[in-house]
CSV table of C-alpha atoms in Angstrom, one decimal:
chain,number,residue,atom,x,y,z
H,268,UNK,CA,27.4,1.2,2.2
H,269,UNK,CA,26.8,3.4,-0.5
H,270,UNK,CA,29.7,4.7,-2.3
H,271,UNK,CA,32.3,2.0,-0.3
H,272,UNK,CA,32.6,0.3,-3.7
H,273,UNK,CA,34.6,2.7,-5.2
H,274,UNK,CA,35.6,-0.2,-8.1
H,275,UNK,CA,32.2,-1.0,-9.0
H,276,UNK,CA,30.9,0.3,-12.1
H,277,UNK,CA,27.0,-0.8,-11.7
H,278,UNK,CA,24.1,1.3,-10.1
H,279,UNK,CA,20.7,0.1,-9.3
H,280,UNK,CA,17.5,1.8,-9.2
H,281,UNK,CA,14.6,0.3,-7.1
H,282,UNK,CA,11.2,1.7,-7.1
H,283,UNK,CA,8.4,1.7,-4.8
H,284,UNK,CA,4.7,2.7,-5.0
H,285,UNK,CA,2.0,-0.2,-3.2
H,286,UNK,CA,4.8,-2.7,-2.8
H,287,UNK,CA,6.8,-1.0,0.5
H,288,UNK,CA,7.2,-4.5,2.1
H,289,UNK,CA,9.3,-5.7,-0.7
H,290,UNK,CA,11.9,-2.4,-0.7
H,291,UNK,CA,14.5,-4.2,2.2
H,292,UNK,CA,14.6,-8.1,0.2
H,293,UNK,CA,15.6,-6.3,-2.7
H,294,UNK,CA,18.6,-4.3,-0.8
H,295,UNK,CA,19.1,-7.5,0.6
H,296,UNK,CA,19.5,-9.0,-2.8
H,297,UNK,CA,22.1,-6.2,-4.5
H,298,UNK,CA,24.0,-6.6,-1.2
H,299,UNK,CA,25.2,-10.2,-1.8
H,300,UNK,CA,25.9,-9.7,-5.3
H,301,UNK,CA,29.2,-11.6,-6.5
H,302,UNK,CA,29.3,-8.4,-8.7
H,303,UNK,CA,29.6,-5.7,-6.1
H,304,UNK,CA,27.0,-2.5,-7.0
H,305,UNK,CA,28.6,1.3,-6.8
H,306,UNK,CA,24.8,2.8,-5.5
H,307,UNK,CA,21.6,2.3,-4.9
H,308,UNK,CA,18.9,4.7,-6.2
H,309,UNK,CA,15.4,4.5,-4.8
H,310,UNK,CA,12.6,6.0,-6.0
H,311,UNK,CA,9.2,6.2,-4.1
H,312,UNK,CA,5.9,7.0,-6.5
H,313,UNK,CA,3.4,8.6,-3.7
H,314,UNK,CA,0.2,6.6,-2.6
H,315,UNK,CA,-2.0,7.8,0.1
H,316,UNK,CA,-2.0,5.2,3.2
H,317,UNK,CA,1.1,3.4,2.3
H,318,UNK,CA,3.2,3.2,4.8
H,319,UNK,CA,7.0,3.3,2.9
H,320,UNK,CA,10.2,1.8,4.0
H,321,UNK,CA,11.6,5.0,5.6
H,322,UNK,CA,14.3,3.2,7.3
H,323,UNK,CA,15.6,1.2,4.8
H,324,UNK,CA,15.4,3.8,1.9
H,325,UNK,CA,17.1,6.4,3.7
H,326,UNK,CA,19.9,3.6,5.1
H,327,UNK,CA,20.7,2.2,1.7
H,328,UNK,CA,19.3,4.4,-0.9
H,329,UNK,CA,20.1,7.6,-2.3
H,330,UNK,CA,16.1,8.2,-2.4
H,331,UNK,CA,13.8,10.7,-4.0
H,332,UNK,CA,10.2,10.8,-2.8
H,333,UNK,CA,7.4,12.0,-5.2
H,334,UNK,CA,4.5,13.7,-4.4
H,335,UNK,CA,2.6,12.4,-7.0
H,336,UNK,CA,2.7,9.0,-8.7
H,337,UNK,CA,4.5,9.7,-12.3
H,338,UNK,CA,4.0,5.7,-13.1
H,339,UNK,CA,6.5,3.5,-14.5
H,340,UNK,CA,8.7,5.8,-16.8
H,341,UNK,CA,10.3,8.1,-14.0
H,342,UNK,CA,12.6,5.7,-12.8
H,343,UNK,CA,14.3,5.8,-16.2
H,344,UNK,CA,14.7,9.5,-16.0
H,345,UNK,CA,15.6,9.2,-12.1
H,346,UNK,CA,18.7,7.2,-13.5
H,347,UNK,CA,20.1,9.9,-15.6
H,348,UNK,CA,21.9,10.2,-12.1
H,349,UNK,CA,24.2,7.4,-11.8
H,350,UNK,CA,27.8,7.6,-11.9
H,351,UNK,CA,28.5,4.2,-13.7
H,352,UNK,CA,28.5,2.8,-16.9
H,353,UNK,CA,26.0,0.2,-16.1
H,354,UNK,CA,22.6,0.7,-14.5
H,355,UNK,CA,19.8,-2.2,-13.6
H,356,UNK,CA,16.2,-0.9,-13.2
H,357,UNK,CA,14.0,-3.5,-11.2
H,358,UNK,CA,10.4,-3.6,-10.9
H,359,UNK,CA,9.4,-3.7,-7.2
H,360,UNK,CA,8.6,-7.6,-7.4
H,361,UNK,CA,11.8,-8.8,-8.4
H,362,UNK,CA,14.4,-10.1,-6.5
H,363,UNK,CA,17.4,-11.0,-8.1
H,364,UNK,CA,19.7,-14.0,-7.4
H,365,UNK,CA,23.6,-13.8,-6.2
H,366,UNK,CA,25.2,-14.1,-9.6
H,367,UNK,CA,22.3,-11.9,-12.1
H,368,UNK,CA,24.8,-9.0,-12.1
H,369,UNK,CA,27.9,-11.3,-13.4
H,370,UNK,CA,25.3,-12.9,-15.8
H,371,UNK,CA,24.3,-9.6,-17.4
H,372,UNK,CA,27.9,-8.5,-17.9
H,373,UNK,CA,29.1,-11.7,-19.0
H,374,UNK,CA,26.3,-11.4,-21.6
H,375,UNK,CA,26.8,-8.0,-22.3
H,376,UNK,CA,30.1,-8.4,-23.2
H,377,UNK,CA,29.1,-10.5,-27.0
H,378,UNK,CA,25.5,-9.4,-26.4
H,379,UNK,CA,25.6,-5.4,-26.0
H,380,UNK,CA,22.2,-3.5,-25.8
H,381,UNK,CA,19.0,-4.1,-23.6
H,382,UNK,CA,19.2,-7.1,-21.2
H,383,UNK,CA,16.1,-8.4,-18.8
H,384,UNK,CA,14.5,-11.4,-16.8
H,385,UNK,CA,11.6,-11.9,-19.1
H,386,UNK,CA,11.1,-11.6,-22.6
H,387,UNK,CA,8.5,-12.0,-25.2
H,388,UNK,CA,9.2,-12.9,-28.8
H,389,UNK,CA,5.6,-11.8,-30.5
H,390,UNK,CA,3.6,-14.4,-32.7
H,391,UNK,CA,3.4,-12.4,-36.4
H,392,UNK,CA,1.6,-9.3,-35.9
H,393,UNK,CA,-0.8,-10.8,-32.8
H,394,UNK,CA,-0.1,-10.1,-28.8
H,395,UNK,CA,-1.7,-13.2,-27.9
H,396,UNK,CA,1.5,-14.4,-27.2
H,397,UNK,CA,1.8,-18.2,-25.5
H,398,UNK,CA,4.1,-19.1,-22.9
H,399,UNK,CA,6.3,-20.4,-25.0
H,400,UNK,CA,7.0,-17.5,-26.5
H,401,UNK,CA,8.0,-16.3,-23.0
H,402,UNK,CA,11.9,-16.7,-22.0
H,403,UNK,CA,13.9,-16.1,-18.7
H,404,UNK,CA,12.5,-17.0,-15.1
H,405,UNK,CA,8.7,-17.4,-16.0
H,406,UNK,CA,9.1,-18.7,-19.5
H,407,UNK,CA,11.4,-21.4,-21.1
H,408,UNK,CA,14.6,-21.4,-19.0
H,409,UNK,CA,16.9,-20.7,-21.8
H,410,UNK,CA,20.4,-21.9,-21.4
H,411,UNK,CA,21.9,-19.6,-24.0
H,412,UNK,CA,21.6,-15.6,-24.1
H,413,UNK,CA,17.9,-15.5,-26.6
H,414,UNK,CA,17.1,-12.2,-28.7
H,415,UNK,CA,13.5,-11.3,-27.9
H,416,UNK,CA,11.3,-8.3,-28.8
H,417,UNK,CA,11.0,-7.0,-25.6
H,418,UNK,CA,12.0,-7.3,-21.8
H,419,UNK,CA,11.0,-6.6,-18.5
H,420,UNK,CA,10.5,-7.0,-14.5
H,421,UNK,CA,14.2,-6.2,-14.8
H,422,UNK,CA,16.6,-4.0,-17.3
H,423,UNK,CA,20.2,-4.2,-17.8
H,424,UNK,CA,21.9,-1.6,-19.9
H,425,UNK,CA,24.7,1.2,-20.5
H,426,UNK,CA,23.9,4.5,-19.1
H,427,UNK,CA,24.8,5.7,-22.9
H,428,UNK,CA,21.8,4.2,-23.6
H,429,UNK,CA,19.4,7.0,-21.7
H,430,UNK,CA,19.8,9.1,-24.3
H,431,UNK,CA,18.8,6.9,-26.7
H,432,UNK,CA,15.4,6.2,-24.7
H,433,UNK,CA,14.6,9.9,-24.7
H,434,UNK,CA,15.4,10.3,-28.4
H,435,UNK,CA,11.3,10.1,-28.9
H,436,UNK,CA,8.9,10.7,-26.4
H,437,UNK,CA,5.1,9.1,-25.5
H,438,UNK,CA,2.5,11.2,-26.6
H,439,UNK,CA,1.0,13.6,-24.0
H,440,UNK,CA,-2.0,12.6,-22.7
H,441,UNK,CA,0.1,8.6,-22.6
H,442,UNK,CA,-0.8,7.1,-19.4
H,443,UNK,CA,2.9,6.8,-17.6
H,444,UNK,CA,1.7,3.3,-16.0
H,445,UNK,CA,2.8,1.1,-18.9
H,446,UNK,CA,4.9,1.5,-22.1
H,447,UNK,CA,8.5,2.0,-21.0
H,448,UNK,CA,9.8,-1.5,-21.8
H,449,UNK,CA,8.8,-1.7,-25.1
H,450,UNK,CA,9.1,2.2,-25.7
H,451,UNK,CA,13.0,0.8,-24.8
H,452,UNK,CA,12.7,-1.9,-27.7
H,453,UNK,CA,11.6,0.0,-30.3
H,454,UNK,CA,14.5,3.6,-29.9
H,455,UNK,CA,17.1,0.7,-29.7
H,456,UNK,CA,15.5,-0.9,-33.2
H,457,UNK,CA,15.2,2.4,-34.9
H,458,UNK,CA,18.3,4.7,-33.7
H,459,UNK,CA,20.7,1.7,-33.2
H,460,UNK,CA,22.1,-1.6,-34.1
H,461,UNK,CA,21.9,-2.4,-31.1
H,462,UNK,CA,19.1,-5.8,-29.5
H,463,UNK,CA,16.9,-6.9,-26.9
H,464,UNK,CA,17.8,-9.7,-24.8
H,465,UNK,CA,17.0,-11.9,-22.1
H,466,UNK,CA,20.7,-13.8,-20.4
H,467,UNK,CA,21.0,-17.4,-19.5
H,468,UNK,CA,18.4,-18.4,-16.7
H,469,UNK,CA,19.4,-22.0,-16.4
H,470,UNK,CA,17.4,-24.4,-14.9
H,471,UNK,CA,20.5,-25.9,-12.5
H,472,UNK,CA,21.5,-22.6,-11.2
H,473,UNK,CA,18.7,-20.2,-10.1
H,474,UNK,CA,21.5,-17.7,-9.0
H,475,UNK,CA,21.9,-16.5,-12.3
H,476,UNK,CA,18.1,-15.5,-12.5
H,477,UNK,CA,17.1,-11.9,-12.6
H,478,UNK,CA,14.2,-12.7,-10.5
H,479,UNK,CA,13.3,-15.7,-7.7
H,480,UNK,CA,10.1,-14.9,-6.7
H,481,UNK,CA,8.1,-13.4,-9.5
H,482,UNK,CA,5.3,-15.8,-8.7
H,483,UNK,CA,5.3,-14.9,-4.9
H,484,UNK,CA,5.6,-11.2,-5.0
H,485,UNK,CA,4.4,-10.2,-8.4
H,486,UNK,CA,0.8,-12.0,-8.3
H,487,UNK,CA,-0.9,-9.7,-6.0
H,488,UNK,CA,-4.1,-7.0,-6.3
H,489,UNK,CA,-1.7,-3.9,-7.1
H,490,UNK,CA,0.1,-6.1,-10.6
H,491,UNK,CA,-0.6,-4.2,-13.7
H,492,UNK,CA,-2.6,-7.1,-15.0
H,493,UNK,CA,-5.2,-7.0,-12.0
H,494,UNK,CA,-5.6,-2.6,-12.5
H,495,UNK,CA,-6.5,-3.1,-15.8
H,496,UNK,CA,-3.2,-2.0,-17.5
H,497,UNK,CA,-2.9,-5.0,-20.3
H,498,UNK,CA,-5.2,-2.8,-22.4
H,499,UNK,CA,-3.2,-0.2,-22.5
H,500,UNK,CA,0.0,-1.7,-22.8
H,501,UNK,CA,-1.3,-3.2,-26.1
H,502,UNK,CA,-2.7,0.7,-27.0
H,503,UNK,CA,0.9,1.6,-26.9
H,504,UNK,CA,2.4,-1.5,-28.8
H,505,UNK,CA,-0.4,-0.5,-31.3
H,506,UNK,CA,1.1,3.1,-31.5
H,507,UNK,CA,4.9,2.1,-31.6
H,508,UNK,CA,4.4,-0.8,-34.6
H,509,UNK,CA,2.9,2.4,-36.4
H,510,UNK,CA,5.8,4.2,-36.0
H,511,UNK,CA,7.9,1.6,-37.3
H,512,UNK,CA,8.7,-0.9,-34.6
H,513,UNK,CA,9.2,-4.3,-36.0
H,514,UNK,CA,8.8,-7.5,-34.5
H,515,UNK,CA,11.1,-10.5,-34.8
């Protein structure tokens, strides 16, 4: 498969670490896209007694297996290799419908910058946010393309735009587990003009969703919010509104 859609111009980059089980539904997924995808990229994060999707990754993937785990933020690095102009990064939960890839160009094309599946607008200065200030599959279905502070589960963006996301890096001793999408937010505020935003997830047509089973896969014991990561996610927000990022 890979490399037979000479035409395309989108690559994606799955990741695994606890969730193996989830690695073939999500080939599954960019298979049937009504945008076609050039590659696949898989990255495997290493974690004693899982048992990963050798088959599939090795089938479908061009695949790079770590040794140790290097968290969340490698992937982004790992898709410095893509050879298209587009690249979508999905979390290992998400499983996007038929028509998310013709959604994110469509809104690309009046909308360029950081697209994703959810996205939060923050209340004033708190992160107590509500869920309506949620937007995409788990939040208000918005029917138009909605600016937001930050995105996630899912990213949609121009390869250009890796170099803008290593224009500053997290501090050293960081903990790689949590920061990237907002880390995203903020070098696109500051070294562009360029926004955050989450497409059209309509209620009447779930194809156009970046993610159909959030609910299903994403609420187990291994998501960041059961191994005590919401913490630190707000350490790092902390860190980048002292640097300068801005909320809505």
């Amino acid at each position: 498969v890979i490399g037979d859609n000479m035409n395309s111009d989108i690559t994606i980059i799955l990741n695994g670490y606890k969730r193996p089980q989830n690695l073939k539904k999500q080939v599954d997924a960019a298979l049937t896209q009504t945008v076609k995808v050039k590659d696949i990229f898989y990255w495997q994060n290493s974690m004693p007694n899982v048992n990963y999707d050798i088959q599939t990754s090795t089938n479908y993937c061009i695949s790079s297996y770590s040794s140790i785990n290097f968290g969340v933020w490698a992937r982004f690095n790992y898709a410095l290799n893509a050879r298209t102009n587009y690249i979508c990064i999905l979390d290992d939960d998400t499983i996007p419908g038929s028509q998310w890839f013709e959604n994110c160009l469509n809104t690309y094309e009046k909308h360029p910058g950081l697209l994703g599946t959810i996205g939060i607008k923050f209340p004033n200065s708190s992160y107590e946010y509500q869920m309506s200030d949620r937007y995409g599959w788990d939040g208000n279905n918005n029917e138009q393309v909605e600016r937001v502070d930050i995105v996630g589960h899912n990213w949609f963006f121009h390869r250009d735009l890796l170099s803008v996301f290593c224009r500053e890096l997290p501090p050293i001793d960081h903990n790689f587990i949590v920061g990237e999408d907002m880390h995203f937010s903020y070098v696109l505020q500051k070294y562009t003009d360029l926004g955050t935003y989450v497409p059209p997830h309509p209620k009447n047509n779930k194809e156009m969703w970046g993610s159909l089973k959030g609910w299903e896969l994403g609420c187990d014991e291994v998501a960041i919010g059961c191994t005590g990561g919401i913490p630190k996610m707000y350490e790092y927000t902390d860190y980048l509104r002292k640097k300068g990022f801005k909320f809505l």
